[in-house]
């Protein structure tokens, strides 16, 4: 007997599409299954102004396959020079749905991010006033802080003080990787957290045991098993606080398999199959739709998608191991277990 699961069409609340040949190659992978995605602005140069976002949105629309109905939800990259009036106008026109805060130096193309939060106070206060979510890459960059502690230290020393100083600010804790992140996200209704597909699957052993595995390296880096289990419990709980943000982050293989390899796992292609497998393993298939399709729109105050997708369970499904961009290959995330759910 075939098992079928029908879900409202999912959205991806954290996605890297890049630009040029990479955009053209990876966009169909997301547009095939997802209705919408929050598009990360960390291009080179980053998407800083509303004019940058208009231009980037046009490049995305031009790269969409014929007939695709996918909608990019644009964001702006917060800098110490960002103008509150520009952000407000972009939000009020519906051009952008969030602003992204990268602590300077935290990850790929974050050097133009924020060093001194006081410099962005007018923007944050305006965002609190209009209810525009701030998506935060939550890691400190202090060299003395161990990379595996950077998320927990950020919550205590940056995020909590920031939220206390900015009442009403709505925050999405992006790609949480720790039990501390799960607990903090649960602590207030103006907080939410995205969880990636890969952090539900891998812990730090997957990166480091038996040889270094560059395609499992991302930021925030995967933590101990107890943290992966906390993320599984949160994602499969159905709680409104938690929703899918794949952080699918393609880099050419030559730059991943390198002496100084880039951070990012490319999961756009097989995310829905992996998630169905994960939720089934945890006896939570009935809560998959909340995670992929309902909780995100509720936090972003958008309607859920009108249409549905069907997942069917059968023989093992295979996906290409790599995507060809024409300028280099991108490796698709390997969950390390067989997948049985396919999107019909
Ligand atoms: O692994 C990651 N890759 N984490 C990030 O925060 C950025 C992303 C990228 O843009 O490659
Ligand atoms: Zn990201």
Short mmCIF file of C-alpha atoms and ligand atoms in Angstrom, two decimals:
data_model
loop_
_atom_site.label_atom_id
_atom_site.label_comp_id
_atom_site.label_asym_id
_atom_site.label_seq_id
_atom_site.Cartn_x
_atom_site.Cartn_y
_atom_site.Cartn_z
CA UNK A 1 0.00 0.00 0.00
CA UNK A 2 1.35 3.45 -0.86
CA UNK A 3 1.30 5.94 1.93
CA UNK A 4 0.54 9.50 0.88
CA UNK A 5 0.95 12.65 2.89
CA UNK A 6 -0.62 15.88 1.64
CA UNK A 7 0.75 19.15 2.95
CA UNK A 8 0.11 22.80 2.29
CA UNK A 9 2.92 23.81 -0.05
CA UNK A 10 6.02 24.38 2.12
CA UNK A 11 8.07 27.57 2.34
CA UNK A 12 11.76 27.96 3.12
CA UNK A 13 12.29 30.73 5.68
CA UNK A 14 16.09 30.95 5.14
CA UNK A 15 17.64 30.39 1.73
CA UNK A 16 20.80 31.38 -0.17
CA UNK A 17 20.25 31.69 -3.90
CA UNK A 18 23.46 33.61 -4.78
CA UNK A 19 23.62 35.20 -8.23
CA UNK A 20 24.61 34.58 -11.86
CA UNK A 21 25.26 30.97 -12.93
CA UNK A 22 24.81 29.69 -9.37
CA UNK A 23 21.39 31.35 -9.05
CA UNK A 24 20.28 29.88 -12.36
CA UNK A 25 21.41 26.39 -11.29
CA UNK A 26 20.05 26.29 -7.73
CA UNK A 27 16.78 28.23 -8.04
CA UNK A 28 14.88 25.40 -9.81
CA UNK A 29 15.86 23.06 -6.96
CA UNK A 30 13.90 25.22 -4.49
CA UNK A 31 11.14 26.36 -6.87
CA UNK A 32 10.23 22.71 -7.60
CA UNK A 33 8.74 22.14 -4.12
CA UNK A 34 8.57 25.43 -2.24
CA UNK A 35 6.05 28.23 -2.59
CA UNK A 36 8.15 31.02 -1.11
CA UNK A 37 11.53 31.58 0.51
CA UNK A 38 13.18 34.26 2.58
CA UNK A 39 16.18 35.17 0.44
CA UNK A 40 19.43 35.87 2.22
CA UNK A 41 21.15 39.13 1.22
CA UNK A 42 24.82 38.14 1.70
CA UNK A 43 25.81 38.56 -1.93
CA UNK A 44 29.07 40.18 -2.97
CA UNK A 45 28.36 43.10 -2.65
CA UNK A 46 25.44 42.56 -0.24
CA UNK A 47 21.80 43.58 -0.74
CA UNK A 48 21.83 46.67 1.45
CA UNK A 49 19.32 49.16 0.07
CA UNK A 50 15.79 48.84 -1.22
CA UNK A 51 17.15 49.56 -4.71
CA UNK A 52 19.53 46.58 -4.32
CA UNK A 53 16.58 44.40 -3.29
CA UNK A 54 14.49 45.48 -6.29
CA UNK A 55 17.34 44.64 -8.66
CA UNK A 56 18.10 41.28 -6.98
CA UNK A 57 14.41 40.33 -7.01
CA UNK A 58 14.34 41.01 -10.76
CA UNK A 59 17.37 38.78 -11.33
CA UNK A 60 15.70 35.99 -9.35
CA UNK A 61 12.43 36.32 -11.28
CA UNK A 62 14.36 36.26 -14.56
CA UNK A 63 16.15 33.05 -13.51
CA UNK A 64 12.93 31.18 -12.62
CA UNK A 65 12.01 28.23 -14.80
CA UNK A 66 9.07 28.81 -17.19
CA UNK A 67 5.75 28.48 -15.38
CA UNK A 68 7.18 28.44 -11.84
CA UNK A 69 5.01 30.20 -9.25
CA UNK A 70 7.75 30.50 -6.62
CA UNK A 71 7.88 33.87 -4.83
CA UNK A 72 11.13 35.25 -3.39
CA UNK A 73 10.62 37.13 -0.12
CA UNK A 74 13.39 39.71 -0.02
CA UNK A 75 15.51 40.86 2.90
CA UNK A 76 18.01 43.65 3.47
CA UNK A 77 21.51 43.19 4.89
CA UNK A 78 21.81 45.43 7.95
CA UNK A 79 24.88 47.67 8.07
CA UNK A 80 25.89 50.49 10.35
CA UNK A 81 24.91 52.87 7.52
CA UNK A 82 21.43 51.46 6.84
CA UNK A 83 18.79 54.20 6.73
CA UNK A 84 15.64 53.55 8.76
CA UNK A 85 13.49 55.44 6.23
CA UNK A 86 14.67 53.24 3.36
CA UNK A 87 13.92 50.05 5.33
CA UNK A 88 10.53 51.35 6.40
CA UNK A 89 9.52 52.20 2.82
CA UNK A 90 10.73 48.79 1.57
CA UNK A 91 8.72 47.02 4.27
CA UNK A 92 5.59 49.09 3.81
CA UNK A 93 5.58 48.47 0.05
CA UNK A 94 5.88 44.69 0.64
CA UNK A 95 9.26 44.57 -1.14
CA UNK A 96 11.03 43.14 1.91
CA UNK A 97 9.77 40.83 4.66
CA UNK A 98 12.71 40.98 7.06
CA UNK A 99 16.11 42.50 7.77
CA UNK A 100 19.14 40.29 8.34
CA UNK A 101 21.66 40.98 11.07
CA UNK A 102 25.09 39.44 10.58
CA UNK A 103 27.55 40.20 13.35
CA UNK A 104 30.60 41.37 11.36
CA UNK A 105 32.88 38.42 10.65
CA UNK A 106 30.44 35.69 11.76
CA UNK A 107 30.09 33.89 8.42
CA UNK A 108 30.23 34.05 4.59
CA UNK A 109 30.28 37.67 3.37
CA UNK A 110 29.51 39.11 6.78
CA UNK A 111 32.41 41.58 6.94
CA UNK A 112 30.01 44.41 6.06
CA UNK A 113 27.75 43.42 8.97
CA UNK A 114 27.26 45.09 12.32
CA UNK A 115 30.05 45.71 14.86
CA UNK A 116 28.28 48.14 17.17
CA UNK A 117 24.56 47.53 17.74
CA UNK A 118 24.12 51.09 19.02
CA UNK A 119 24.71 52.30 15.45
CA UNK A 120 21.63 50.41 14.20
CA UNK A 121 19.35 51.40 17.09
CA UNK A 122 17.16 53.76 14.96
CA UNK A 123 16.55 50.95 12.44
CA UNK A 124 15.74 48.42 15.17
CA UNK A 125 13.34 50.81 16.89
CA UNK A 126 11.53 51.49 13.63
CA UNK A 127 11.33 47.71 13.01
CA UNK A 128 9.84 47.15 16.47
CA UNK A 129 7.27 49.85 15.74
CA UNK A 130 6.11 48.34 12.43
CA UNK A 131 6.58 44.67 13.44
CA UNK A 132 9.20 43.87 10.78
CA UNK A 133 11.14 40.73 11.80
CA UNK A 134 14.89 40.86 12.39
CA UNK A 135 16.57 37.64 11.27
CA UNK A 136 19.71 37.11 13.34
CA UNK A 137 22.80 35.04 12.70
CA UNK A 138 23.34 34.34 16.38
CA UNK A 139 27.03 33.76 16.98
CA UNK A 140 29.59 35.93 18.72
CA UNK A 141 32.78 36.53 16.78
CA UNK A 142 35.07 37.03 19.77
CA UNK A 143 38.24 35.06 18.97
CA UNK A 144 38.53 33.79 22.57
CA UNK A 145 35.11 32.13 22.47
CA UNK A 146 35.20 28.50 21.34
CA UNK A 147 33.36 28.00 18.05
CA UNK A 148 31.07 25.38 19.64
CA UNK A 149 30.00 27.91 22.34
CA UNK A 150 29.43 30.89 20.09
CA UNK A 151 25.65 30.51 19.81
CA UNK A 152 25.01 30.07 23.53
CA UNK A 153 27.30 32.99 24.38
CA UNK A 154 25.54 35.16 21.79
CA UNK A 155 22.14 34.48 23.37
CA UNK A 156 23.33 35.57 26.82
CA UNK A 157 25.60 38.46 25.92
CA UNK A 158 24.05 39.95 22.77
CA UNK A 159 20.54 38.72 21.98
CA UNK A 160 18.97 38.95 25.40
CA UNK A 161 20.34 42.46 26.13
CA UNK A 162 19.33 43.58 22.61
CA UNK A 163 15.75 42.38 23.09
CA UNK A 164 15.49 44.00 26.52
CA UNK A 165 16.69 47.29 25.05
CA UNK A 166 14.24 47.09 22.14
CA UNK A 167 10.78 46.13 23.42
CA UNK A 168 8.50 44.80 20.70
CA UNK A 169 11.33 43.80 18.35
CA UNK A 170 10.29 40.59 16.58
CA UNK A 171 13.27 38.29 16.14
CA UNK A 172 13.89 35.12 14.17
CA UNK A 173 16.82 33.21 15.62
CA UNK A 174 18.21 31.78 12.40
CA UNK A 175 19.44 28.19 12.09
CA UNK A 176 19.61 27.39 15.80
CA UNK A 177 21.98 24.56 16.67
CA UNK A 178 21.83 24.21 20.45
CA UNK A 179 19.52 23.22 23.30
CA UNK A 180 20.09 26.75 24.64
CA UNK A 181 18.76 28.15 21.35
CA UNK A 182 15.67 25.95 21.59
CA UNK A 183 14.99 27.04 25.18
CA UNK A 184 15.52 30.73 24.48
CA UNK A 185 13.31 30.68 21.35
CA UNK A 186 10.51 29.22 23.46
CA UNK A 187 10.79 31.98 26.06
CA UNK A 188 8.78 34.76 24.36
CA UNK A 189 6.04 35.14 21.76
CA UNK A 190 7.95 37.77 19.75
CA UNK A 191 10.70 35.19 19.16
CA UNK A 192 10.83 32.37 16.64
CA UNK A 193 13.59 30.10 15.36
CA UNK A 194 14.38 28.48 12.07
CA UNK A 195 15.92 25.03 12.04
CA UNK A 196 17.79 23.62 9.07
CA UNK A 197 17.34 20.19 7.56
CA UNK A 198 20.98 19.27 8.03
CA UNK A 199 21.12 20.18 11.73
CA UNK A 200 18.33 17.65 12.31
CA UNK A 201 20.55 14.99 10.75
CA UNK A 202 24.20 15.60 11.61
CA UNK A 203 26.18 16.25 14.76
CA UNK A 204 29.83 17.30 14.95
CA UNK A 205 31.06 13.72 14.62
CA UNK A 206 29.70 13.64 11.08
CA UNK A 207 32.10 16.46 10.19
CA UNK A 208 35.20 15.19 11.94
CA UNK A 209 35.23 11.43 12.55
CA UNK A 210 37.02 9.25 10.00
CA UNK A 211 38.36 12.19 7.99
CA UNK A 212 37.17 15.75 7.53
CA UNK A 213 33.89 16.04 5.60
CA UNK A 214 33.74 19.50 4.06
CA UNK A 215 30.19 19.07 2.77
CA UNK A 216 28.97 18.79 6.38
CA UNK A 217 30.70 21.99 7.43
CA UNK A 218 28.40 24.97 7.86
CA UNK A 219 27.90 27.84 10.27
CA UNK A 220 26.79 27.66 12.95
CA UNK A 221 28.77 24.44 13.02
CA UNK A 222 26.85 21.28 14.04
CA UNK A 223 27.20 20.60 17.78
CA UNK A 224 27.09 17.52 20.06
CA UNK A 225 24.43 14.83 19.70
CA UNK A 226 22.44 16.13 22.69
CA UNK A 227 21.91 19.39 20.80
CA UNK A 228 20.82 17.63 17.61
CA UNK A 229 18.26 15.74 19.70
CA UNK A 230 16.99 19.01 21.19
CA UNK A 231 16.53 20.38 17.66
CA UNK A 232 14.68 17.21 16.60
CA UNK A 233 12.37 17.53 19.59
CA UNK A 234 11.69 21.21 18.81
CA UNK A 235 11.12 20.75 15.06
CA UNK A 236 8.83 17.76 15.51
CA UNK A 237 6.90 19.34 18.40
CA UNK A 238 4.56 21.27 16.10
CA UNK A 239 5.08 24.37 18.30
CA UNK A 240 4.52 27.64 16.47
CA UNK A 241 7.97 28.92 17.51
CA UNK A 242 9.85 26.57 15.19
CA UNK A 243 9.82 26.41 11.41
CA UNK A 244 11.95 25.33 8.48
CA UNK A 245 14.74 27.53 7.21
CA UNK A 246 16.99 25.24 5.21
CA UNK A 247 19.95 27.63 5.03
CA UNK A 248 20.65 25.77 1.80
CA UNK A 249 23.95 27.47 1.00
CA UNK A 250 25.59 26.36 -2.22
CA UNK A 251 29.31 26.74 -2.79
CA UNK A 252 31.26 25.27 -5.70
CA UNK A 253 32.95 21.99 -4.76
CA UNK A 254 36.36 23.50 -5.48
CA UNK A 255 35.74 26.02 -2.68
CA UNK A 256 34.34 23.44 -0.23
CA UNK A 257 37.07 20.85 -0.86
CA UNK A 258 39.80 23.37 -0.10
CA UNK A 259 42.44 24.10 2.54
CA UNK A 260 40.10 26.84 3.83
CA UNK A 261 36.72 25.41 2.87
CA UNK A 262 33.58 27.54 2.74
CA UNK A 263 30.71 27.03 5.19
CA UNK A 264 27.40 25.77 3.85
CA UNK A 265 25.33 22.66 3.15
CA UNK A 266 23.30 22.51 -0.06
CA UNK A 267 19.98 20.89 0.83
CA UNK A 268 17.44 22.47 -1.53
CA UNK A 269 17.20 19.39 -3.74
CA UNK A 270 16.29 16.70 -1.21
CA UNK A 271 15.05 18.64 1.83
CA UNK A 272 11.41 17.52 1.71
CA UNK A 273 12.38 13.84 1.37
CA UNK A 274 14.84 14.12 4.26
CA UNK A 275 12.35 15.91 6.49
CA UNK A 276 9.63 13.34 5.85
CA UNK A 277 12.09 10.59 6.79
CA UNK A 278 13.16 12.46 9.96
CA UNK A 279 9.61 13.20 11.09
CA UNK A 280 8.60 9.59 10.40
CA UNK A 281 11.57 8.29 12.42
CA UNK A 282 10.32 10.42 15.33
CA UNK A 283 6.65 9.41 14.95
CA UNK A 284 5.72 12.98 14.02
CA UNK A 285 4.60 12.87 10.38
CA UNK A 286 1.37 14.57 11.46
CA UNK A 287 3.44 17.58 12.57
CA UNK A 288 5.56 17.97 9.44
CA UNK A 289 3.09 20.42 7.89
CA UNK A 290 3.27 22.73 10.92
CA UNK A 291 7.07 22.87 10.58
CA UNK A 292 7.29 23.29 6.80
CA UNK A 293 4.09 25.10 5.86
CA UNK A 294 2.11 26.67 8.73
CA UNK A 295 4.32 28.09 11.50
CA UNK A 296 6.50 30.25 9.24
CA UNK A 297 3.65 32.13 7.55
CA UNK A 298 2.02 32.65 10.95
CA UNK A 299 5.14 34.33 12.37
CA UNK A 300 5.70 36.39 9.21
CA UNK A 301 2.00 37.35 9.20
CA UNK A 302 1.47 35.98 5.71
CA UNK A 303 -1.25 33.60 4.50
CA UNK A 304 -0.36 29.92 4.15
CA UNK A 305 0.05 28.75 0.57
CA UNK A 306 -3.23 27.93 -1.18
CA UNK A 307 -2.03 24.80 -2.91
CA UNK A 308 -0.64 21.53 -1.59
CA UNK A 309 2.09 19.01 -2.33
CA UNK A 310 1.81 15.25 -1.94
CA UNK A 311 4.58 13.07 -0.56
CA UNK A 312 4.38 9.36 -1.29
CA UNK A 313 6.33 6.60 0.39
CA UNK A 314 7.79 3.76 -1.66
CA UNK A 315 11.07 2.38 -2.98
CA UNK A 316 14.20 4.33 -2.06
CA UNK A 317 14.33 7.66 -3.93
CA UNK A 318 17.58 8.77 -5.49
CA UNK A 319 18.68 12.34 -6.03
CA UNK A 320 21.63 13.58 -8.05
CA UNK A 321 24.72 13.75 -5.88
CA UNK A 322 25.79 16.98 -7.58
CA UNK A 323 24.25 19.90 -9.46
CA UNK A 324 26.13 21.32 -12.44
CA UNK A 325 26.18 25.11 -12.47
CA UNK A 326 28.11 25.30 -15.73
CA UNK A 327 30.92 26.98 -13.77
CA UNK A 328 31.50 24.16 -11.31
CA UNK A 329 29.69 21.42 -9.42
CA UNK A 330 27.74 21.77 -6.18
CA UNK A 331 27.39 18.72 -3.94
CA UNK A 332 23.90 17.88 -2.68
CA UNK A 333 23.74 17.15 1.07
CA UNK A 334 23.95 13.41 1.79
CA UNK A 335 21.82 12.55 4.85
CA UNK A 336 23.60 9.20 5.18
CA UNK A 337 20.39 7.14 5.25
CA UNK A 338 18.04 6.02 2.50
CA UNK A 339 15.09 8.24 1.59
CA UNK A 340 11.69 6.73 0.84
CA UNK A 341 9.41 9.76 0.56
CA UNK A 342 9.19 11.50 -2.78
CA UNK A 343 7.35 14.66 -3.73
CA UNK A 344 4.75 13.57 -6.29
O1 LIG B 1 26.95 27.69 6.50
C1 LIG B 1 26.60 28.82 6.21
N1 LIG B 1 26.66 29.26 4.93
N2 LIG B 1 26.21 29.62 7.17
C2 LIG B 1 25.97 30.92 6.97
O2 LIG B 1 25.65 31.59 7.91
C3 LIG B 1 26.17 31.52 5.62
C4 LIG B 1 26.08 30.51 4.58
C5 LIG B 1 26.60 31.00 3.24
O3 LIG B 1 26.20 32.08 2.80
O4 LIG B 1 27.39 30.29 2.65
ZN1 LIG B 2 22.31 31.33 5.93
#
